[in-house]
Tab-separated table of C-alpha atoms in Angstrom:
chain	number	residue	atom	x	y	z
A	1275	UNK	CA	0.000	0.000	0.000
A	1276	UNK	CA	1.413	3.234	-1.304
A	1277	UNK	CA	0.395	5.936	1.501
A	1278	UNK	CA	2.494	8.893	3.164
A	1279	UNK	CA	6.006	8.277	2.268
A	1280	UNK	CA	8.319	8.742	5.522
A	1281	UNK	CA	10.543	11.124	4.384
A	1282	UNK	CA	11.093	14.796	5.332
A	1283	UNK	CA	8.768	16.073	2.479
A	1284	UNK	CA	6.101	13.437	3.333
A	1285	UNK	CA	6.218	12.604	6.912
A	1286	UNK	CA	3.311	14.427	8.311
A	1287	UNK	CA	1.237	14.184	11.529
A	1288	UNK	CA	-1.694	14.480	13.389
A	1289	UNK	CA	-0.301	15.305	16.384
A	1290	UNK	CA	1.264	18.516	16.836
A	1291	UNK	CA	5.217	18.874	17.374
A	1292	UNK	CA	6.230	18.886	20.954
A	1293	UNK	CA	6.647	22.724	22.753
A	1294	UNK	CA	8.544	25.171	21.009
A	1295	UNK	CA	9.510	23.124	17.868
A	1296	UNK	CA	5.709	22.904	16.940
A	1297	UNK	CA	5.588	24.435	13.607
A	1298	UNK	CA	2.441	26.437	12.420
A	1299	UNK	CA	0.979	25.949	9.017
A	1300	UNK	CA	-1.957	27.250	7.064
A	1301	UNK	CA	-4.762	25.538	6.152
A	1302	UNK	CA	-4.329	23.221	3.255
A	1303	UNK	CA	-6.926	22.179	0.373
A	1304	UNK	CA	-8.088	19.118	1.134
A	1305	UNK	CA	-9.025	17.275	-2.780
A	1306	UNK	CA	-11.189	13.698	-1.793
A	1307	UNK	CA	-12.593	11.604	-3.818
A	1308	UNK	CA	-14.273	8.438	-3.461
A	1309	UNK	CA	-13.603	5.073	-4.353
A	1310	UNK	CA	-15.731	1.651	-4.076
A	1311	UNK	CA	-18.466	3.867	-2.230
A	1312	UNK	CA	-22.220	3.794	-3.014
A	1313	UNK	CA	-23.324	6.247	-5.804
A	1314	UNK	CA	-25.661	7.621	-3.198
A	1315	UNK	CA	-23.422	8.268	-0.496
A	1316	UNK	CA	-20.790	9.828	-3.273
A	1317	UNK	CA	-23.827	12.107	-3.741
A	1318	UNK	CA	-24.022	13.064	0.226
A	1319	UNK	CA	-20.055	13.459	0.100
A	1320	UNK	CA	-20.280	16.087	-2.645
A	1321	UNK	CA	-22.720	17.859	-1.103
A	1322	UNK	CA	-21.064	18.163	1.940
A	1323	UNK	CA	-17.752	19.121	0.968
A	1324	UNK	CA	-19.869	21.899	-0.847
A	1325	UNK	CA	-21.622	22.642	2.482
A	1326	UNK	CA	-17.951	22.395	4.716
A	1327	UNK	CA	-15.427	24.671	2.318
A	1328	UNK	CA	-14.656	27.234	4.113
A	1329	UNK	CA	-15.790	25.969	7.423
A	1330	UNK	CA	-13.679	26.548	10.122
A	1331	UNK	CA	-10.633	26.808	7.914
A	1332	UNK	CA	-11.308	23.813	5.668
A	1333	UNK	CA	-10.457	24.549	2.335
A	1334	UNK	CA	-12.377	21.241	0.270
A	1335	UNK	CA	-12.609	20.525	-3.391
A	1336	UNK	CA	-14.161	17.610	-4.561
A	1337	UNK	CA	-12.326	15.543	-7.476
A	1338	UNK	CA	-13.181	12.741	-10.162
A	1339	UNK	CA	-9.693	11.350	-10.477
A	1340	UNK	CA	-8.026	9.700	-7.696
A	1341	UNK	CA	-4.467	10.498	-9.033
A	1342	UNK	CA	-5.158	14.503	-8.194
A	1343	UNK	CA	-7.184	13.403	-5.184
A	1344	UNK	CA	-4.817	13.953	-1.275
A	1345	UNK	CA	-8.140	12.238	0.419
A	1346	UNK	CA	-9.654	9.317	-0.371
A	1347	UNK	CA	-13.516	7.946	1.112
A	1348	UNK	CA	-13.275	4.116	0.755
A	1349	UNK	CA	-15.946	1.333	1.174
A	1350	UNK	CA	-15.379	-1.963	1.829
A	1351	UNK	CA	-12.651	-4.001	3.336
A	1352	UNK	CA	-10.277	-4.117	1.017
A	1353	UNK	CA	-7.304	-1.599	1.180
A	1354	UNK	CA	-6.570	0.276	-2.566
A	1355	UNK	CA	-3.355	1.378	-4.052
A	1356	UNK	CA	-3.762	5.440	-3.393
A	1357	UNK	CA	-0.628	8.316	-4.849
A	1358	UNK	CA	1.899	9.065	-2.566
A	1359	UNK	CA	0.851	11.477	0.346
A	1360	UNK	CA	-3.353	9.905	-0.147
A	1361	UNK	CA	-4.795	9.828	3.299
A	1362	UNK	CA	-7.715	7.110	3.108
A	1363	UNK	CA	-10.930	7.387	5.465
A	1364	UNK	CA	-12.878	4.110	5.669
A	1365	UNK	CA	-16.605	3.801	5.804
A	1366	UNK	CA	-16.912	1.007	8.461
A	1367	UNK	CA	-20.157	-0.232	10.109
A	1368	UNK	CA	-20.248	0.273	14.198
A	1369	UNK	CA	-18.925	-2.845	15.514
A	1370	UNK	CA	-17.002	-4.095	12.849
A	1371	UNK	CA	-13.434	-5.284	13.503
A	1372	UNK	CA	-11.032	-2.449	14.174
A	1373	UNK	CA	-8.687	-1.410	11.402
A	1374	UNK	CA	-5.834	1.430	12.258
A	1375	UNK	CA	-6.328	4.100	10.400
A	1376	UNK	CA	-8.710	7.005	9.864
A	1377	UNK	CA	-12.169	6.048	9.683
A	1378	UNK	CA	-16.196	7.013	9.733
A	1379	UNK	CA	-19.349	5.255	10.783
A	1380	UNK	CA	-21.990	6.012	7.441
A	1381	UNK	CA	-24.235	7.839	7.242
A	1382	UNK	CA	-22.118	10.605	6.585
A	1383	UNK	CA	-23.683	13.639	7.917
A	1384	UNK	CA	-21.954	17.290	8.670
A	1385	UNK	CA	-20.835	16.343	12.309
A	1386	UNK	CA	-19.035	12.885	11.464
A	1387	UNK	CA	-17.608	14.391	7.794
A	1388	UNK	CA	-16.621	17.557	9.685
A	1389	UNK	CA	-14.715	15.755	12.540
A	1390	UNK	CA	-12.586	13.199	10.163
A	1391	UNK	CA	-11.633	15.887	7.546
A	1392	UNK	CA	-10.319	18.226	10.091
A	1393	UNK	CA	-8.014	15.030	11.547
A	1394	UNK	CA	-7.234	14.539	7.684
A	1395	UNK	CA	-6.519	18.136	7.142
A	1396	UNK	CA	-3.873	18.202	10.301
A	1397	UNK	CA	-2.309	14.559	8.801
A	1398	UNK	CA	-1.468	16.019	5.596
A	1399	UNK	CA	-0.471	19.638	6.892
A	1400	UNK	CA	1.696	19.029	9.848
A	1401	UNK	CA	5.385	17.968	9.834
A	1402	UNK	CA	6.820	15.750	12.630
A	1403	UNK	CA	10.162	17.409	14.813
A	1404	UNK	CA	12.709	14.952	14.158
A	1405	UNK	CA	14.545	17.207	16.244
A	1406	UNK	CA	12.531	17.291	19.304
A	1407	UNK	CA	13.953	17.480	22.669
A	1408	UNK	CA	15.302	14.544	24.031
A	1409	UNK	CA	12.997	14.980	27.169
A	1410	UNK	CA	10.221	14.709	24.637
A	1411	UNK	CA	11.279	11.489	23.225
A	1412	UNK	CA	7.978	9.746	23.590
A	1413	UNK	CA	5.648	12.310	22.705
A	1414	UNK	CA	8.157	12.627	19.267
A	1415	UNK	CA	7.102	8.655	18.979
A	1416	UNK	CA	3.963	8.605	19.879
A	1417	UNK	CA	3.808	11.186	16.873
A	1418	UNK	CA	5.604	9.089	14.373
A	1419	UNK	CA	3.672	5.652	15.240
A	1420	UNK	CA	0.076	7.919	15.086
A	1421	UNK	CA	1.135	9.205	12.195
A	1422	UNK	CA	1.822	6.358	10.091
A	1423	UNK	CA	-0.775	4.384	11.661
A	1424	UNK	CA	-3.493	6.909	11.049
A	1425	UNK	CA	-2.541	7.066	7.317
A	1426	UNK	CA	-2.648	3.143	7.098
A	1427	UNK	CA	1.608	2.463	6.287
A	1428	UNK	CA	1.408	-1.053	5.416
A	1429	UNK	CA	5.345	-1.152	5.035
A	1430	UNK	CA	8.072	-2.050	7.073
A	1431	UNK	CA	9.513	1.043	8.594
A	1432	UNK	CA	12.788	1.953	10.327
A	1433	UNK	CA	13.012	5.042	12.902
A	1434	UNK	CA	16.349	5.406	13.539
A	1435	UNK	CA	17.279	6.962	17.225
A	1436	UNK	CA	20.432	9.582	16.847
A	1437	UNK	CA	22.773	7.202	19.256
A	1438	UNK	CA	22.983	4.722	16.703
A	1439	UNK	CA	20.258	2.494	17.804
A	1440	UNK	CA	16.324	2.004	16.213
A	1441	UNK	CA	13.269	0.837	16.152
A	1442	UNK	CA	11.470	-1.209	13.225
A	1443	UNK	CA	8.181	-1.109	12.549
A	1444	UNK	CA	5.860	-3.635	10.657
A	1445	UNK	CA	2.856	-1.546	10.582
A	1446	UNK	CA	1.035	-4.228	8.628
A	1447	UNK	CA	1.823	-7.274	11.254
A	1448	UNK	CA	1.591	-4.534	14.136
A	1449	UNK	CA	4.945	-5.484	15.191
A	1450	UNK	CA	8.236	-3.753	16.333
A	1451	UNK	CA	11.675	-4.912	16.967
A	1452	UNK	CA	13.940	-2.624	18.747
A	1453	UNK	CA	16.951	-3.003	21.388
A	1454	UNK	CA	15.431	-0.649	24.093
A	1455	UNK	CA	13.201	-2.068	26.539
A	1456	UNK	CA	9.203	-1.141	26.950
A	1457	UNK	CA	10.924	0.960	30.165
A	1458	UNK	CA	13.827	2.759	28.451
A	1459	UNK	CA	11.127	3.559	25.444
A	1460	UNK	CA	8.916	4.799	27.860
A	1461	UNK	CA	11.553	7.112	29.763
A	1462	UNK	CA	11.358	9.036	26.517
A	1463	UNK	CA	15.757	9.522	26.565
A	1464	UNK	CA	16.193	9.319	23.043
A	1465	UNK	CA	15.817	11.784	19.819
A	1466	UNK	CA	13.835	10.070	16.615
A	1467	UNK	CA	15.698	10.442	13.331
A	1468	UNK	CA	14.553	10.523	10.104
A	1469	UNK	CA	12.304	7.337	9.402
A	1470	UNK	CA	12.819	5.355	6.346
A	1471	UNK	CA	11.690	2.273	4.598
A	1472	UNK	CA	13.567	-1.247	6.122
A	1473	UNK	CA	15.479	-3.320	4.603
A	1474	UNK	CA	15.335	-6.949	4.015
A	1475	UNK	CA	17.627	-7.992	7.205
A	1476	UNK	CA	15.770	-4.847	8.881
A	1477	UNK	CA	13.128	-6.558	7.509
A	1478	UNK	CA	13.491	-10.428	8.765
A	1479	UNK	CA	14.057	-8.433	12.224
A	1480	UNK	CA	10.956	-7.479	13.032
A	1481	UNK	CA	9.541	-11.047	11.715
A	1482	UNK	CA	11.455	-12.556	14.316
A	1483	UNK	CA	9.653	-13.800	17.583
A	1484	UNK	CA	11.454	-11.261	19.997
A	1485	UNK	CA	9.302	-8.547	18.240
A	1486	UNK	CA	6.714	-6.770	20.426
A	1487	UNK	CA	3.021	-5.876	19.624
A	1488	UNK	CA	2.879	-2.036	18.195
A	1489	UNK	CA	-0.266	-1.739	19.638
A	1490	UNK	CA	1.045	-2.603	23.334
A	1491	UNK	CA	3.533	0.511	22.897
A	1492	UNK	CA	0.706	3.145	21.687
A	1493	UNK	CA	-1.436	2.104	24.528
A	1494	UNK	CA	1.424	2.782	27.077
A	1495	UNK	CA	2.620	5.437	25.723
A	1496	UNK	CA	-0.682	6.920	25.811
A	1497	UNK	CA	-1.319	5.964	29.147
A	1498	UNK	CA	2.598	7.752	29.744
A	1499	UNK	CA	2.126	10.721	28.216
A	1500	UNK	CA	-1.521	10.997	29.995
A	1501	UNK	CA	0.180	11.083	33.502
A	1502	UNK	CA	2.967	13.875	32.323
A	1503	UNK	CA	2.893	17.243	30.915
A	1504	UNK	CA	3.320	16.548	27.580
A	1505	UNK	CA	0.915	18.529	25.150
A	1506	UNK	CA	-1.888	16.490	24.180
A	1507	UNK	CA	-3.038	16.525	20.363
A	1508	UNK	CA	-5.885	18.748	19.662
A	1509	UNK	CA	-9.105	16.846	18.645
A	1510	UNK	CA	-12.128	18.464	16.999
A	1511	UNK	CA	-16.221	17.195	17.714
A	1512	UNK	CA	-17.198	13.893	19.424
A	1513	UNK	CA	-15.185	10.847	19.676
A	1514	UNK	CA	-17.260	6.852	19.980
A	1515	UNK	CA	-15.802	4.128	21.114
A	1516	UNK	CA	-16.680	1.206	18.213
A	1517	UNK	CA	-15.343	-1.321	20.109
A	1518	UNK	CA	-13.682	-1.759	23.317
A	1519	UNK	CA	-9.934	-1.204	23.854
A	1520	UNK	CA	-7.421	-3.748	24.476
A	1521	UNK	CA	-6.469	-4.992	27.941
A	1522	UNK	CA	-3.967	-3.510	28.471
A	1523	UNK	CA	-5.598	0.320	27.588
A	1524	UNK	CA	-7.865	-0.512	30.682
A	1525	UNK	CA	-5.628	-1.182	33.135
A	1526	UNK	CA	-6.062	2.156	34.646
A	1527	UNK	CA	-8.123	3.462	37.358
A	1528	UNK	CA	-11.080	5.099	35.241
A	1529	UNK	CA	-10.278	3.360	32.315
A	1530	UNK	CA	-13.415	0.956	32.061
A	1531	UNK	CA	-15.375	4.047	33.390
A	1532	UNK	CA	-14.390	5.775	30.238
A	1533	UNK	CA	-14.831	3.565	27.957
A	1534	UNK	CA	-18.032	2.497	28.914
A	1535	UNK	CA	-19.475	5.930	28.615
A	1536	UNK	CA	-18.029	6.454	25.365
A	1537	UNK	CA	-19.227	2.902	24.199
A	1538	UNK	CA	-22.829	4.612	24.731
A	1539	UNK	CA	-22.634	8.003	22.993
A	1540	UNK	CA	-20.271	10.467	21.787
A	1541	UNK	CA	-18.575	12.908	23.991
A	1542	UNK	CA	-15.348	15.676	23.302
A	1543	UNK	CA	-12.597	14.951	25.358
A	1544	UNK	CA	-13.538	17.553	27.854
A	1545	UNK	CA	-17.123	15.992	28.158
A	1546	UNK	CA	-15.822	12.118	28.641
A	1547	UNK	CA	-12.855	14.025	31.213
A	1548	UNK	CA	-15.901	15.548	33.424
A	1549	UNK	CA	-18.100	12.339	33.194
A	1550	UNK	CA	-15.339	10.158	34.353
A	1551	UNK	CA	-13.347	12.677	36.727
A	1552	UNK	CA	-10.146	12.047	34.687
A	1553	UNK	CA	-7.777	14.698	33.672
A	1554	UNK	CA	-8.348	16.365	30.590
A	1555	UNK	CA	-4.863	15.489	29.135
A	1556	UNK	CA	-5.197	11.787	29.905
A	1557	UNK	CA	-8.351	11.272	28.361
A	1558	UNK	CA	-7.172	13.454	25.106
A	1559	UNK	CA	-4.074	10.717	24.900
A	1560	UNK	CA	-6.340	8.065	25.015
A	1561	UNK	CA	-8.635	9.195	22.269
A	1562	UNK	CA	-5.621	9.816	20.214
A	1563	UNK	CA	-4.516	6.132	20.469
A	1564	UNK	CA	-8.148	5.538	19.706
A	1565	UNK	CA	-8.269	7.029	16.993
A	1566	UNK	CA	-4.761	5.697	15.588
A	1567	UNK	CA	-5.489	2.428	16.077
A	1568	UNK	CA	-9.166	2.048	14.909
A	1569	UNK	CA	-10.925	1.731	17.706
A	1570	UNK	CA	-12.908	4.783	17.973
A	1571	UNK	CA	-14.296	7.293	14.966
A	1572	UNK	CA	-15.126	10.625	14.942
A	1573	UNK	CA	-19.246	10.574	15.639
A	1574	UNK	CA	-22.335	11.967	14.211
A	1575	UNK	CA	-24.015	12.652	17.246
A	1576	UNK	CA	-25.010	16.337	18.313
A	1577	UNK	CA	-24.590	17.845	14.510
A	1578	UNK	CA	-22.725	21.036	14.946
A	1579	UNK	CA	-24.728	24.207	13.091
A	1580	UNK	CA	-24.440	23.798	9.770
A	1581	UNK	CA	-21.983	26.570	7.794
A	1582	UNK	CA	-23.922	30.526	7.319
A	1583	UNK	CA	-25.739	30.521	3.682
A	1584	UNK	CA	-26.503	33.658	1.927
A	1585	UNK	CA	-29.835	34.831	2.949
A	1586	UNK	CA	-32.772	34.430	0.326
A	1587	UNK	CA	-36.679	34.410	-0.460
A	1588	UNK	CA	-38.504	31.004	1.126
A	1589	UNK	CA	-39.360	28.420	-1.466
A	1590	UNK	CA	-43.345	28.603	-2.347
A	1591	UNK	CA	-45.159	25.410	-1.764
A	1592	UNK	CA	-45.557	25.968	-5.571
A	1593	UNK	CA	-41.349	26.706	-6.178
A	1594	UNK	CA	-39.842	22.891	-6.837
A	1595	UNK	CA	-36.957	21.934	-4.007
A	1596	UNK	CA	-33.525	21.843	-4.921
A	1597	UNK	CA	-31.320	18.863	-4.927
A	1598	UNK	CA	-29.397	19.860	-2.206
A	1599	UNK	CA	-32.444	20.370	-0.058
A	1600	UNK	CA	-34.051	17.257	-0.911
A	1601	UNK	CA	-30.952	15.738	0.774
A	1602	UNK	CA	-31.166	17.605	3.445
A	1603	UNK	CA	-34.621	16.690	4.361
A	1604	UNK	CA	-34.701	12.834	3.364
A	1605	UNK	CA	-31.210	11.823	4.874
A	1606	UNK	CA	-31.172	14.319	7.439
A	1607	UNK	CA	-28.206	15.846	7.706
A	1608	UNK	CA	-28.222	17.921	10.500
């Protein structure tokens, strides 16, 4: 699978760059496109992205051809080929088996479309710190695995720490091989290089039994970055849980609390925070690692208003509707 490349020009993230070597950047166009999705639900897409340019600093443009396209809506299971720098969002149904990556539970409606393109928008537009401090070491890898993970890297990956040593990722096989312990990772004493593709003996590495489950790392390094005072990522509208987390993810005090209540409806992170008395930041790094790994979406729940139209006459009973308001009415979209 052909996705983000990880290289200086491609390597962007979600998750802002730690303290002062966050980098700002202006909004960029988002250009999606559709593939293997109902002709119907293309229809909704369109409209929306009509209805969200503009919104809250999206810049959209909808776009036949997948080769000009830098998003991509896909249905069904199977993963597609996308250009270089294509961030996919998957239509999934609620309960279906989690898949990492950026997803969204149909029907697409403002709120849920909103949410996912905004994540999208930061993805593309953001550019990792390879040269974070080395007291930020984990947040700098919690970046690079959300990254990749959120724009579904299906290859074998290498970041390379600056003494020498590194880590390699299989992000298909959710495995990683490195030489540093869960602690050392953890203690965050390291600077991340510049990650590139593995080789084959990087390669038969992480194939070997000593590797380690990715997914084990994100959740403690979640649950590690929730009890410091790192800067958690920004998220925008409601989160749902579409499944519950791993073990390990609940091994927390409030954990279960937390998940249960987002199992039953949608909440922002400082909603599920004063539901579950947690702190702010640790709930934020959990929805993150969520997100990354597949096991919440962005929800449709609590639409926000929809984007200021020019003012004009009422329709007569006699005027026919438009198209777009015949959507609007029949699938409800706010």
């Amino acid at each position: 699978m052909h996705h983000l490349q990880p290289s200086s020009a491609t390597g962007a993230t979600t998750l802002p760059a730690p303290q002062a070597a966050r980098t700002a950047v202006a909004p960029q166009l988002l250009v999606i496109g559709a593939q293997d999705v109902p002709d119907k639900v293309q229809l909704v897409l369109r409209s929306l992205i009509r209805l969200l340019d503009g919104h809250e600093g999206l810049r959209l443009q909808h776009a036949e051809a997948l080769a000009d396209c830098n998003v991509v809506f896909v249905g069904g299971a199977s993963v597609p080929r996308l250009p270089g720098r294509c961030v996919t969002i998957s239509l999934v149904d609620a309960g279906s088996a989690p898949a990492t990556g950026l997803s969204v539970v149909p029907p697409l409606r403002l709120s849920n479309v909103h949410a996912v393109l905004h994540l999208a928008a930061r993805l593309l537009a953001e550019t990792p710190a390879a040269d974070a401090p080395s007291d930020d070491g984990l947040a700098a890898l919690f970046q690079a695995l959300s990254h990749h993970l959120l724009s579904r890297e299906r290859r074998v990956t290498v970041l390379p720490l600056l003494d020498g040593r590194q880590i390699i990722v299989d992000f298909a096989a959710e495995r990683l091989h490195t030489p540093l312990s869960t602690d050392e990772l953890l203690a965050g004493h390291y600077r991340l290089g510049e990650p590139r593709r593995a080789s084959q003996d990087e390669r038969e590495r992480v194939a070997q039994a000593t590797a380690s489950r990715l997914r084990d790392l994100v959740w403690r390094a979640a649950q590690r970055l929730g009890e410091t005072d790192a800067r958690p990522p920004a998220l925008h509208g409601r989160v749902r849980l579409q499944r519950w987390p791993d073990a390990i993810a609940l091994s927390r005090p409030g954990m279960p609390r937390l998940c249960a209540q987002l199992t039953r409806r949608a909440l922002d992170a400082q909603q599920a925070a004063a539901d579950t008395d947690m702190a702010p930041a640790a709930v934020q790094w959990f929805l993150y690692a969520a997100l990354a790994l597949g096991i919440a979406a962005p929800s449709d729940e609590d639409a926000p208003t929809a984007p200021p139209s020019r003012p004009g006459p009422a329709p007569t009973p006699s005027e026919p509707r438009s198209l777009l308001g015949r959507l609007r009415e029949r699938l409800k979209l706010w």
